[in-house]
Amino acid sequence: MKNAKKHVALVCPGGPITRNLADKIVEITADHCGTDLQLHFHNQCFEIAGHFAGTDAMRSDAFLQVANDPKYDAVWFARGGYGACRLDDAVFDKLNESAHQKTYLGYSDTGFLLARLYGQKTGLAVHGPMPTDQPRDGGDVAIKRSLDFLTRRNTDVVESSIRSGAQYAAFNITVLSHLVSAPWMPDLSGHVVMLEDVAEYLYGIDRSMFTIMSSPSLQTVAGIKLGRVSDVPKNDREFGQSEEEIIQYWCARAGVPYLGRADIGHDSDNKVVPFGPCS
Amino acid sequence: MKNAKKHVALVCPGGPITRNLADKIVEITADHCGTDLQLHFHNQCFEIAGHFAGTDAMRSDAFLQVANDPKYDAVWFARGGYGACRLDDAVFDKLNESAHQKTYLGYSDTGFLLARLYGQKTGLAVHGPMPTDQPRDGGDVAIKRSLDFLTRRNTDVVESSIRSGAQYAAFNITVLSHLVSAPWMPDLSGHVVMLEDVAEYLYGIDRSMFTIMSSPSLQTVAGIKLGRVSDVPKNDREFGQSEEEIIQYWCARAGVPYLGRADIGHDSDNKVVPFGPCS
């Protein structure tokens, strides 16, 4: 059964994607995976309701439907874009045995879902590239990285510092700073936590790091690794510290080890980070 | 002693101000208060270290010095601008009896300090206009509002819905979302919490409200009132809800009463909100 064709469902918990992008991803998948993997884009991906890919109810229903459907091996979030934190809380009580067997792959705003699923031990939460990364330079390579993980759990697409015997999690800095106070915040004690961000002012990164590192739930982690912080807008006043100095500063204040750089970020080099112990 | 001259010290826990602004504020104060109130700008207000009005140590020392000095009746934060959350944690254990007698007035980023002082029952924390509001249209009126409160605790400058028998607090939405996970987050049970913000995308306001209302510490408040949310940048996709609809949505999800609008904001109409019970 190990080599049976994998079926992967795609939904958008935040913003929508276009049908053109979906077609492009299907094409790359056929080229790269042949008959080993088949994608199933839920129609919800193409809905539009204000900022979101359909109403909260539509996005909640689509996620619950694909998570609970035994026909799918994995749920691949097609896009981040704000909105995952608005899914109905009731969804997370309704996840069935099939939902517990699945892999859930995404990053950025979908970190709200990865955190919650990881916290309630539902399936395997995985940080990694999403279809919406395809238009980037080298985007096809990023897409193939997630496809390789979804098809065969290839370890060569996994962030290179990950070792057996340790536990990991990866988050967008802004997203993590917004979920540390939630009652379902996962226990990250003993984890190496990898962080990245995009398009935030350095003072915003600093403020988010205050929030993250002043939260009791982060003070027992094994350490912090910093991915890329890209497309930082220019402020009218230079912040005066680099992104790495900011992370080092807040780690030092919290007495948490800073463990150097991680190979993740909002770019086509973004590597795969399965949450939990490296297997 | 009630009519004795009041001495008010000014420090900048975040960004710096100019000497020109300080001179202008001294002039308005002399015109408006005569000999009833004298301002003392700490030199730290004019320091520059990257984004901040001096290093963390300088800002921490200046705040501790004026808070502990019995010669001052109040500490007026001269400006917000990010940085108050970086003050040394040790400062808050060193506040003396004199610090406990003082009024602390500011808003926006200085909400980090108001929250912490209120949480540890040190003095009277007050949301209200700061010197940096003077250049706004009608800014002189805003400055006089804080001066009136600092001189005589005039109740006519206080937000008009405030009633005796209830407890209050006021915060910038983004700032509150960044401090709810701190170990020193004050107990706001039973409080009416007034919120305002400026220059944030509506999706950012929505995300902050998720954080605020999913925090256990906000779920026992008496209710939320919404001040002004101004200078909202235009997003490439309309959010689809107004700022009031966003607050109503998250209040409803948390089962917390939404109590209508409050007369606070990043503008010259910003009213004074003393934290705690209305006296």
Coordinates of C-alpha atoms in Angstrom, one line a residue:
Chain A
M1 CA 0.0 0.0 0.0
K2 CA 3.0 2.3 0.4
N3 CA 3.2 3.0 -3.2
A4 CA -0.6 3.5 -3.7
K5 CA -1.6 6.6 -5.5
K6 CA -1.9 9.5 -3.0
H7 CA -5.0 11.8 -3.1
V8 CA -4.5 15.3 -1.8
A9 CA -7.3 17.8 -1.2
L10 CA -6.7 21.5 -1.5
V11 CA -8.7 24.2 0.4
C12 CA -8.1 27.9 1.2
P13 CA -8.6 28.8 4.8
G14 CA -7.8 32.4 4.1
G15 CA -7.6 34.1 0.7
P16 CA -8.7 32.6 -2.6
I17 CA -6.7 31.4 -5.6
T18 CA -7.5 31.5 -9.3
R19 CA -8.5 28.6 -11.5
N20 CA -5.5 29.4 -13.7
L21 CA -3.1 28.8 -10.8
A22 CA -4.9 25.6 -9.9
D23 CA -4.5 24.4 -13.5
K24 CA -0.8 25.2 -13.4
I25 CA -0.3 23.3 -10.2
V26 CA -2.2 20.3 -11.7
E27 CA 0.1 20.4 -14.7
I28 CA 3.3 20.5 -12.5
T29 CA 2.0 17.7 -10.4
A30 CA 1.2 15.5 -13.5
D31 CA 4.7 16.1 -14.8
H32 CA 6.5 15.6 -11.5
C33 CA 4.4 12.8 -9.9
G34 CA 2.8 11.0 -12.8
T35 CA 0.1 8.8 -11.4
D36 CA 1.6 8.7 -7.8
L37 CA -0.4 11.7 -6.7
Q38 CA -3.7 13.3 -7.6
L39 CA -4.8 16.8 -6.5
H40 CA -8.4 17.7 -5.7
F41 CA -9.0 21.4 -5.6
H42 CA -12.2 22.1 -3.5
N43 CA -14.4 24.6 -5.3
Q44 CA -14.2 26.7 -2.1
C45 CA -10.7 27.7 -3.2
F46 CA -12.2 30.0 -5.9
E47 CA -14.9 31.6 -3.9
I48 CA -14.6 35.3 -2.9
A49 CA -16.3 37.0 0.1
G50 CA -14.5 40.3 0.8
H51 CA -11.0 39.5 1.9
F52 CA -11.7 35.8 2.1
A53 CA -12.1 32.7 -0.1
G54 CA -15.8 32.4 0.8
T55 CA -17.5 33.1 4.0
D56 CA -16.3 31.8 7.4
A57 CA -18.9 29.0 7.2
M58 CA -17.9 28.0 3.6
R59 CA -14.2 27.9 4.5
S60 CA -15.0 26.0 7.8
D61 CA -17.2 23.5 6.0
A62 CA -14.7 22.9 3.2
F63 CA -11.9 22.2 5.6
L64 CA -14.0 19.9 7.8
Q65 CA -15.2 18.0 4.7
V66 CA -11.8 17.3 3.2
A67 CA -10.2 16.6 6.6
N68 CA -12.9 14.0 7.5
D69 CA -13.0 12.4 4.0
P70 CA -11.1 9.0 4.1
K71 CA -10.5 9.3 0.3
Y72 CA -7.8 11.9 0.9
D73 CA -4.4 11.2 2.3
A74 CA -3.5 14.9 2.9
V75 CA -4.9 18.4 3.0
W76 CA -2.7 20.9 1.2
F77 CA -3.5 24.5 2.0
A78 CA -3.5 26.3 -1.4
R79 CA -2.8 29.7 0.0
G80 CA -2.3 31.7 3.2
G81 CA -3.6 35.2 3.2
Y82 CA -5.3 36.2 6.4
G83 CA -8.4 34.2 7.5
A84 CA -7.5 30.8 9.0
C85 CA -8.1 32.0 12.5
R86 CA -11.8 32.8 11.7
L87 CA -12.7 29.1 11.1
D88 CA -15.5 28.0 13.4
D89 CA -14.2 26.7 16.7
A90 CA -16.7 23.8 16.4
V91 CA -14.8 22.3 13.4
F92 CA -12.0 21.2 15.6
D93 CA -14.3 19.0 17.8
K94 CA -15.8 17.4 14.7
L95 CA -12.6 16.0 13.2
N96 CA -12.9 12.2 12.8
E97 CA -10.6 9.3 12.8
S98 CA -9.7 9.9 9.1
A99 CA -8.8 13.5 9.9
H100 CA -6.3 12.1 12.5
Q101 CA -4.5 10.0 9.8
K102 CA -3.8 12.9 7.5
T103 CA -0.9 15.3 6.7
Y104 CA -1.7 19.0 6.7
L105 CA 0.7 21.1 4.7
G106 CA 1.0 24.9 4.5
Y107 CA 2.6 27.9 6.2
S108 CA 2.2 31.6 6.8
D109 CA -1.4 32.4 7.9
T110 CA -2.3 28.7 7.8
G111 CA 0.0 28.4 10.8
F112 CA -3.1 29.1 12.9
L113 CA -4.4 25.7 11.7
L114 CA -1.1 23.9 11.9
A115 CA -0.8 25.1 15.5
R116 CA -4.3 24.1 16.5
L117 CA -4.1 20.6 14.8
Y118 CA -0.7 20.0 16.3
G119 CA -2.0 21.1 19.8
Q120 CA -4.9 18.6 19.6
K121 CA -2.7 15.9 18.1
T122 CA -4.7 15.6 14.9
G123 CA -2.6 14.2 12.0
L124 CA 0.8 15.5 11.0
A125 CA 1.1 19.3 10.7
V126 CA 3.8 20.3 8.2
H127 CA 5.3 23.7 7.4
G128 CA 6.0 23.9 3.6
P129 CA 5.4 25.6 0.2
M130 CA 1.8 26.2 -1.0
P131 CA 0.5 26.5 -4.6
T132 CA 0.4 30.2 -4.2
D133 CA 4.2 30.1 -4.1
Q134 CA 4.4 28.9 -7.8
P135 CA 4.5 32.4 -9.4
R136 CA 7.7 33.2 -7.5
D137 CA 11.1 32.9 -9.2
G138 CA 11.9 29.2 -8.8
G139 CA 8.4 28.6 -7.7
D140 CA 8.1 25.3 -9.5
V141 CA 10.9 23.9 -7.4
A142 CA 9.1 25.0 -4.2
I143 CA 5.9 23.2 -5.4
K144 CA 7.8 20.0 -6.2
R145 CA 9.3 20.1 -2.7
S146 CA 5.8 19.9 -1.2
L147 CA 4.7 17.3 -3.8
D148 CA 7.8 15.1 -2.9
F149 CA 6.9 15.3 0.8
L150 CA 3.3 14.5 0.1
T151 CA 4.0 11.6 -2.2
R152 CA 6.9 9.9 -0.4
R153 CA 7.8 11.9 2.7
N154 CA 11.2 12.5 1.0
T155 CA 13.6 13.6 3.7
D156 CA 15.8 15.6 1.3
V157 CA 13.1 18.3 1.1
V158 CA 13.1 18.7 4.8
E159 CA 15.0 21.7 6.5
S160 CA 18.6 20.5 6.7
S161 CA 19.2 21.1 10.4
I162 CA 16.4 18.8 11.4
R163 CA 17.7 15.7 13.3
S164 CA 16.1 12.7 14.9
G165 CA 15.8 12.9 18.6
A166 CA 14.6 16.5 18.6
Q167 CA 11.1 18.1 18.1
Y168 CA 10.3 21.0 15.8
A169 CA 7.7 23.6 14.8
A170 CA 7.9 26.4 12.3
F171 CA 5.8 29.6 12.3
N172 CA 5.5 33.0 10.7
I173 CA 6.5 35.5 13.4
T174 CA 3.4 37.7 13.1
V175 CA 1.1 34.7 13.1
L176 CA 2.7 33.1 16.1
S177 CA 2.5 36.4 18.0
H178 CA -1.2 36.4 17.4
L179 CA -1.9 32.9 18.6
V180 CA 0.2 32.5 21.8
S181 CA -2.8 33.6 23.9
A182 CA -5.3 31.2 22.4
P183 CA -6.5 28.5 24.7
W184 CA -5.5 25.9 22.1
M185 CA -1.9 27.2 21.8
P186 CA 0.2 23.9 21.5
D187 CA 2.7 22.9 24.1
L188 CA 6.1 23.7 22.5
S189 CA 8.2 22.7 25.5
G190 CA 11.5 21.2 24.3
H191 CA 10.9 22.1 20.6
V192 CA 13.2 23.9 18.3
V193 CA 11.0 26.6 16.9
M194 CA 11.8 28.1 13.5
L195 CA 10.5 31.5 12.6
E196 CA 10.2 33.6 9.4
D197 CA 8.3 36.6 8.2
V198 CA 7.7 38.8 5.2
A199 CA 6.7 42.5 4.5
E200 CA 6.7 43.6 8.2
Y201 CA 8.6 46.6 9.6
L202 CA 11.5 45.7 11.8
Y203 CA 9.7 47.4 14.7
G204 CA 6.8 45.1 14.0
I205 CA 9.1 42.1 14.1
D206 CA 10.5 43.3 17.4
R207 CA 7.0 43.9 18.9
S208 CA 5.9 40.4 17.8
M209 CA 9.1 38.9 19.4
F210 CA 8.2 40.7 22.7
T211 CA 4.8 39.0 22.5
I212 CA 6.2 35.6 21.6
M213 CA 9.0 35.5 24.1
S214 CA 7.0 37.0 27.0
S215 CA 4.5 34.2 26.6
P216 CA 5.0 31.5 29.2
S217 CA 4.4 28.9 26.4
L218 CA 7.5 29.9 24.6
Q219 CA 9.8 30.1 27.6
T220 CA 10.4 26.3 27.7
V221 CA 11.3 25.7 24.1
A222 CA 14.7 24.1 23.3
G223 CA 15.6 27.1 21.2
I224 CA 14.7 29.5 18.4
K225 CA 16.1 29.4 14.8
L226 CA 15.5 32.3 12.4
G227 CA 14.5 31.8 8.8
R228 CA 14.3 34.6 6.4
V229 CA 12.7 38.0 7.1
S230 CA 12.1 39.4 3.6
D231 CA 10.7 42.4 1.9
V232 CA 11.0 44.6 5.0
P233 CA 9.5 48.0 4.3
K234 CA 11.8 51.0 4.8
N235 CA 10.8 52.9 7.9
D236 CA 11.2 56.7 8.2
R237 CA 13.7 56.0 11.0
E238 CA 16.2 53.1 10.8
F239 CA 15.4 50.5 13.4
G240 CA 19.0 50.2 14.5
Q241 CA 19.1 46.4 14.8
S242 CA 19.1 43.6 12.1
E243 CA 16.4 41.0 12.2
E244 CA 18.9 38.5 13.7
E245 CA 19.9 41.0 16.4
I246 CA 16.2 41.4 17.3
I247 CA 15.7 37.6 17.7
Q248 CA 19.0 37.3 19.7
Y249 CA 17.9 40.2 21.9
W250 CA 14.5 38.7 22.8
C251 CA 15.9 35.2 23.2
A252 CA 18.5 36.6 25.6
R253 CA 15.8 38.4 27.6
A254 CA 13.8 35.2 27.9
G255 CA 16.8 33.0 28.6
V256 CA 16.0 30.9 25.6
P257 CA 18.9 29.6 23.3
Y258 CA 19.2 31.2 19.9
L259 CA 20.3 28.4 17.6
G260 CA 21.2 30.3 14.4
R261 CA 19.5 30.5 11.0
A262 CA 16.9 28.2 9.5
D263 CA 16.2 27.6 5.8
I264 CA 12.6 28.7 5.7
G265 CA 10.9 31.9 4.5
H266 CA 8.4 33.4 2.1
D267 CA 10.4 32.4 -1.0
S268 CA 11.0 29.4 -3.3
D269 CA 13.9 28.1 -1.0
N270 CA 11.4 27.6 1.8
K271 CA 12.0 24.1 3.2
V272 CA 9.6 21.5 4.7
V273 CA 9.4 21.3 8.5
P274 CA 7.2 18.5 9.9
F275 CA 5.9 19.5 13.4
G276 CA 6.9 17.3 16.3
P277 CA 9.7 14.7 16.6
C278 CA 11.8 14.0 13.5
S279 CA 11.0 10.4 12.5
Chain B
M1 CA -2.4 71.4 49.5
K2 CA -5.1 70.6 46.9
N3 CA -4.3 73.7 45.0
A4 CA -0.5 73.4 45.3
K5 CA 1.4 73.7 42.1
K6 CA 1.7 70.4 40.3
H7 CA 4.9 69.2 38.9
V8 CA 4.8 66.8 35.9
A9 CA 7.8 64.9 34.5
L10 CA 7.9 63.9 30.9
V11 CA 9.8 60.9 29.5
C12 CA 9.6 59.0 26.2
P13 CA 9.4 55.2 26.6
G14 CA 9.3 54.7 22.8
G15 CA 10.3 57.3 20.2
P16 CA 11.9 60.8 20.8
I17 CA 10.4 64.2 20.5
T18 CA 12.1 67.5 19.4
R19 CA 13.0 70.4 21.6
N20 CA 10.8 72.6 19.5
L21 CA 7.8 70.5 20.4
A22 CA 8.8 70.6 24.1
D23 CA 9.0 74.4 23.9
K24 CA 5.6 74.6 22.3
I25 CA 4.1 72.4 25.0
V26 CA 5.7 74.5 27.8
E27 CA 4.2 77.6 26.2
I28 CA 0.7 76.1 26.0
T29 CA 1.0 75.0 29.6
A30 CA 2.1 78.4 30.8
D31 CA -0.9 80.1 28.9
H32 CA -3.4 77.5 30.1
C33 CA -2.3 76.6 33.6
G34 CA -0.4 79.7 34.8
T35 CA 1.5 78.7 37.9
D36 CA -0.7 75.7 38.7
L37 CA 1.4 73.2 36.8
Q38 CA 5.0 73.0 35.8
L39 CA 6.4 70.6 33.2
H40 CA 9.8 69.0 33.5
F41 CA 11.0 67.4 30.2
H42 CA 13.7 64.8 31.0
N43 CA 16.6 65.1 28.6
Q44 CA 16.0 61.5 27.6
C45 CA 13.1 62.7 25.5
F46 CA 15.5 64.1 23.0
E47 CA 17.9 61.2 22.8
I48 CA 18.0 59.1 19.6
A49 CA 19.2 55.5 19.4
G50 CA 17.9 53.9 16.2
H51 CA 14.1 53.8 16.4
F52 CA 14.1 54.8 20.0
A53 CA 14.5 57.8 22.3
G54 CA 17.8 56.5 23.7
T55 CA 18.8 53.0 24.5
D56 CA 16.6 50.6 26.5
A57 CA 18.8 51.3 29.5
M58 CA 18.4 55.1 29.1
R59 CA 14.6 54.9 28.7
S60 CA 14.3 52.5 31.6
D61 CA 16.5 54.7 33.9
A62 CA 14.6 57.9 32.9
F63 CA 11.3 56.3 33.6
L64 CA 12.4 54.8 37.0
Q65 CA 14.0 58.1 38.0
V66 CA 10.9 60.3 37.5
A67 CA 8.5 57.7 38.7
N68 CA 10.4 57.3 42.0
D69 CA 11.1 61.1 42.5
P70 CA 8.7 62.5 45.2
K71 CA 9.1 66.0 43.6
Y72 CA 6.8 65.0 40.7
D73 CA 3.0 64.5 41.0
A74 CA 2.7 62.8 37.6
V75 CA 4.5 61.2 34.7
W76 CA 3.2 62.3 31.3
F77 CA 4.5 60.2 28.4
A78 CA 5.6 62.7 25.8
R79 CA 5.1 60.3 22.9
G80 CA 4.1 56.8 21.9
G81 CA 6.0 55.3 19.0
Y82 CA 7.1 51.7 19.5
G83 CA 9.4 50.9 22.4
A84 CA 7.7 50.9 25.8
C85 CA 7.6 47.1 25.9
R86 CA 11.5 47.0 25.8
L87 CA 11.9 48.7 29.2
D88 CA 13.9 46.5 31.6
D89 CA 11.6 44.2 33.6
A90 CA 13.6 45.0 36.7
V91 CA 12.2 48.6 36.7
F92 CA 8.8 47.4 37.8
D93 CA 10.2 45.8 41.0
K94 CA 12.1 49.0 41.9
L95 CA 9.1 51.4 41.9
N96 CA 8.9 53.0 45.3
E97 CA 6.2 54.5 47.5
S98 CA 6.3 57.8 45.6
A99 CA 5.8 55.9 42.3
H100 CA 2.7 54.5 43.8
Q101 CA 1.2 58.0 44.4
K102 CA 1.6 59.2 40.9
T103 CA -0.6 59.6 37.8
Y104 CA 0.8 58.1 34.6
L105 CA -0.8 59.6 31.4
G106 CA -0.4 58.5 27.8
Y107 CA -1.9 56.1 25.2
S108 CA -1.0 54.2 22.1
D109 CA 2.3 52.4 22.5
T110 CA 2.6 53.6 26.1
G111 CA -0.4 51.3 26.8
F112 CA 2.3 48.6 27.5
L113 CA 3.3 50.7 30.6
L114 CA -0.3 51.7 31.6
A115 CA -1.2 48.0 31.5
R116 CA 1.7 46.9 33.6
L117 CA 1.4 49.7 36.1
Y118 CA -2.3 49.1 36.4
G119 CA -1.7 45.3 36.8
Q120 CA 0.6 45.8 39.7
K121 CA -1.5 48.6 41.2
T122 CA 1.1 51.3 41.0
G123 CA -0.4 54.8 40.8
L124 CA -3.2 55.9 38.5
A125 CA -2.9 54.8 34.9
V126 CA -4.7 57.2 32.5
H127 CA -5.3 57.0 28.8
G128 CA -5.1 60.5 27.3
P129 CA -3.5 62.9 24.8
M130 CA 0.3 63.3 24.7
P131 CA 2.5 66.2 23.7
T132 CA 3.1 64.5 20.3
D133 CA -0.6 65.1 19.5
Q134 CA 0.0 68.9 19.5
P135 CA 0.8 69.2 15.8
R136 CA -2.6 67.7 14.8
D137 CA -5.6 69.9 13.8
G138 CA -7.0 71.0 17.1
G139 CA -4.0 69.6 18.9
D140 CA -3.8 72.4 21.4
V141 CA -7.2 71.4 22.7
A142 CA -6.1 67.9 23.1
I143 CA -3.0 69.0 25.1
K144 CA -5.2 71.2 27.3
R145 CA -7.4 68.2 28.0
S146 CA -4.5 66.3 29.5
L147 CA -3.3 69.4 31.3
D148 CA -6.7 69.9 32.9
F149 CA -6.8 66.3 34.1
L150 CA -3.2 66.6 35.5
T151 CA -3.9 69.9 37.2
R152 CA -7.3 69.3 38.7
R153 CA -8.6 65.9 37.5
N154 CA -11.4 67.7 35.7
T155 CA -14.1 65.3 35.0
D156 CA -15.3 67.2 31.9
V157 CA -12.3 66.0 29.9
V158 CA -13.1 62.4 30.7
E159 CA -14.8 60.2 28.1
S160 CA -18.5 61.0 28.5
S161 CA -19.9 57.4 28.9
I162 CA -17.8 56.8 32.0
R163 CA -20.0 56.4 35.1
S164 CA -19.3 55.8 38.8
G165 CA -19.8 52.2 39.8
A166 CA -18.1 50.7 36.7
Q167 CA -14.4 50.0 35.9
Y168 CA -12.6 51.1 32.8
A169 CA -9.5 50.6 30.7
A170 CA -8.5 51.9 27.2
F171 CA -6.1 50.5 24.7
N172 CA -4.8 50.6 21.2
I173 CA -6.0 47.4 19.6
T174 CA -2.6 46.5 18.2
V175 CA -0.9 47.2 21.5
L176 CA -3.4 45.2 23.5
S177 CA -3.1 42.2 21.1
H178 CA 0.6 42.2 21.7
L179 CA 0.4 42.2 25.5
V180 CA -2.4 39.8 26.4
S181 CA 0.1 36.9 26.7
A182 CA 2.5 38.8 29.0
P183 CA 2.7 37.4 32.6
W184 CA 1.9 40.9 33.9
M185 CA -1.3 41.3 31.8
P186 CA -3.7 43.1 34.2
D187 CA -7.0 41.5 35.3
L188 CA -9.7 43.2 33.3
S189 CA -12.6 41.2 34.7
G190 CA -15.7 43.3 34.9
H191 CA -14.1 46.3 33.1
V192 CA -15.5 48.2 30.2
V193 CA -12.6 48.1 27.7
M194 CA -12.3 50.9 25.1
L195 CA -10.3 50.2 22.0
E196 CA -8.9 52.4 19.2
D197 CA -6.3 52.2 16.5
V198 CA -4.7 54.0 13.6
A199 CA -3.0 53.2 10.3
E200 CA -3.7 49.5 10.5
Y201 CA -5.2 47.4 7.7
L202 CA -8.7 46.1 8.6
Y203 CA -7.4 42.5 8.2
G204 CA -4.8 43.5 10.9
I205 CA -7.5 44.9 13.1
D206 CA -9.5 41.7 12.6
R207 CA -6.4 39.5 13.4
S208 CA -5.7 41.6 16.6
M209 CA -9.3 41.2 17.7
F210 CA -8.9 37.4 17.3
T211 CA -6.0 37.5 19.6
I212 CA -7.6 39.9 22.1
M213 CA -10.9 38.0 22.3
S214 CA -9.4 34.5 22.3
S215 CA -7.3 35.4 25.3
P216 CA -8.9 34.1 28.6
S217 CA -8.1 37.5 30.2
L218 CA -10.5 39.4 28.0
Q219 CA -13.4 36.9 28.2
T220 CA -14.6 38.2 31.5
V221 CA -14.7 41.9 30.7
A222 CA -18.0 43.8 31.2
G223 CA -17.9 44.8 27.5
I224 CA -16.0 46.4 24.7
K225 CA -16.5 49.9 23.4
L226 CA -15.0 51.0 20.1
G227 CA -13.2 54.3 19.6
R228 CA -12.0 55.6 16.3
V229 CA -10.0 53.4 13.8
S230 CA -8.4 56.0 11.6
D231 CA -6.1 56.3 8.6
V232 CA -6.9 52.7 7.5
P233 CA -4.7 51.9 4.5
K234 CA -6.5 50.7 1.4
N235 CA -5.9 47.0 0.8
D236 CA -5.8 45.5 -2.7
R237 CA -8.9 43.6 -1.7
E238 CA -11.8 45.2 0.3
F239 CA -12.0 43.5 3.7
G240 CA -15.8 43.3 3.5
Q241 CA -16.6 44.4 7.0
S242 CA -16.4 47.8 8.7
E243 CA -14.3 48.2 11.8
E244 CA -17.5 48.2 14.0
E245 CA -18.7 45.0 12.3
I246 CA -15.3 43.4 13.1
I247 CA -15.5 44.3 16.8
Q248 CA -19.1 43.1 16.9
Y249 CA -18.1 39.8 15.2
W250 CA -15.3 39.0 17.7
C251 CA -17.4 40.1 20.7
A252 CA -20.2 37.8 19.6
R253 CA -17.8 34.9 19.1
A254 CA -16.4 35.4 22.6
G255 CA -19.8 36.0 24.2
V256 CA -18.7 39.5 25.4
P257 CA -21.1 42.4 25.1
Y258 CA -20.4 45.1 22.5
L259 CA -21.4 48.4 24.1
G260 CA -21.2 50.8 21.2
R261 CA -18.7 53.6 20.4
A262 CA -16.2 55.4 22.6
D263 CA -14.8 58.9 22.2
I264 CA -11.2 58.0 21.9
G265 CA -8.7 57.7 19.1
H266 CA -5.5 58.9 17.5
D267 CA -6.9 62.4 17.0
S268 CA -7.4 65.7 18.8
D269 CA -10.9 64.6 20.1
N270 CA -9.2 61.8 22.1
K271 CA -10.7 61.9 25.6
V272 CA -9.3 60.9 28.9
V273 CA -9.9 57.4 30.4
P274 CA -8.6 56.8 33.9
F275 CA -8.1 53.0 34.4
G276 CA -10.1 51.3 37.1
P277 CA -13.2 52.4 38.9
C278 CA -14.6 55.9 38.1
S279 CA -14.1 58.0 41.3

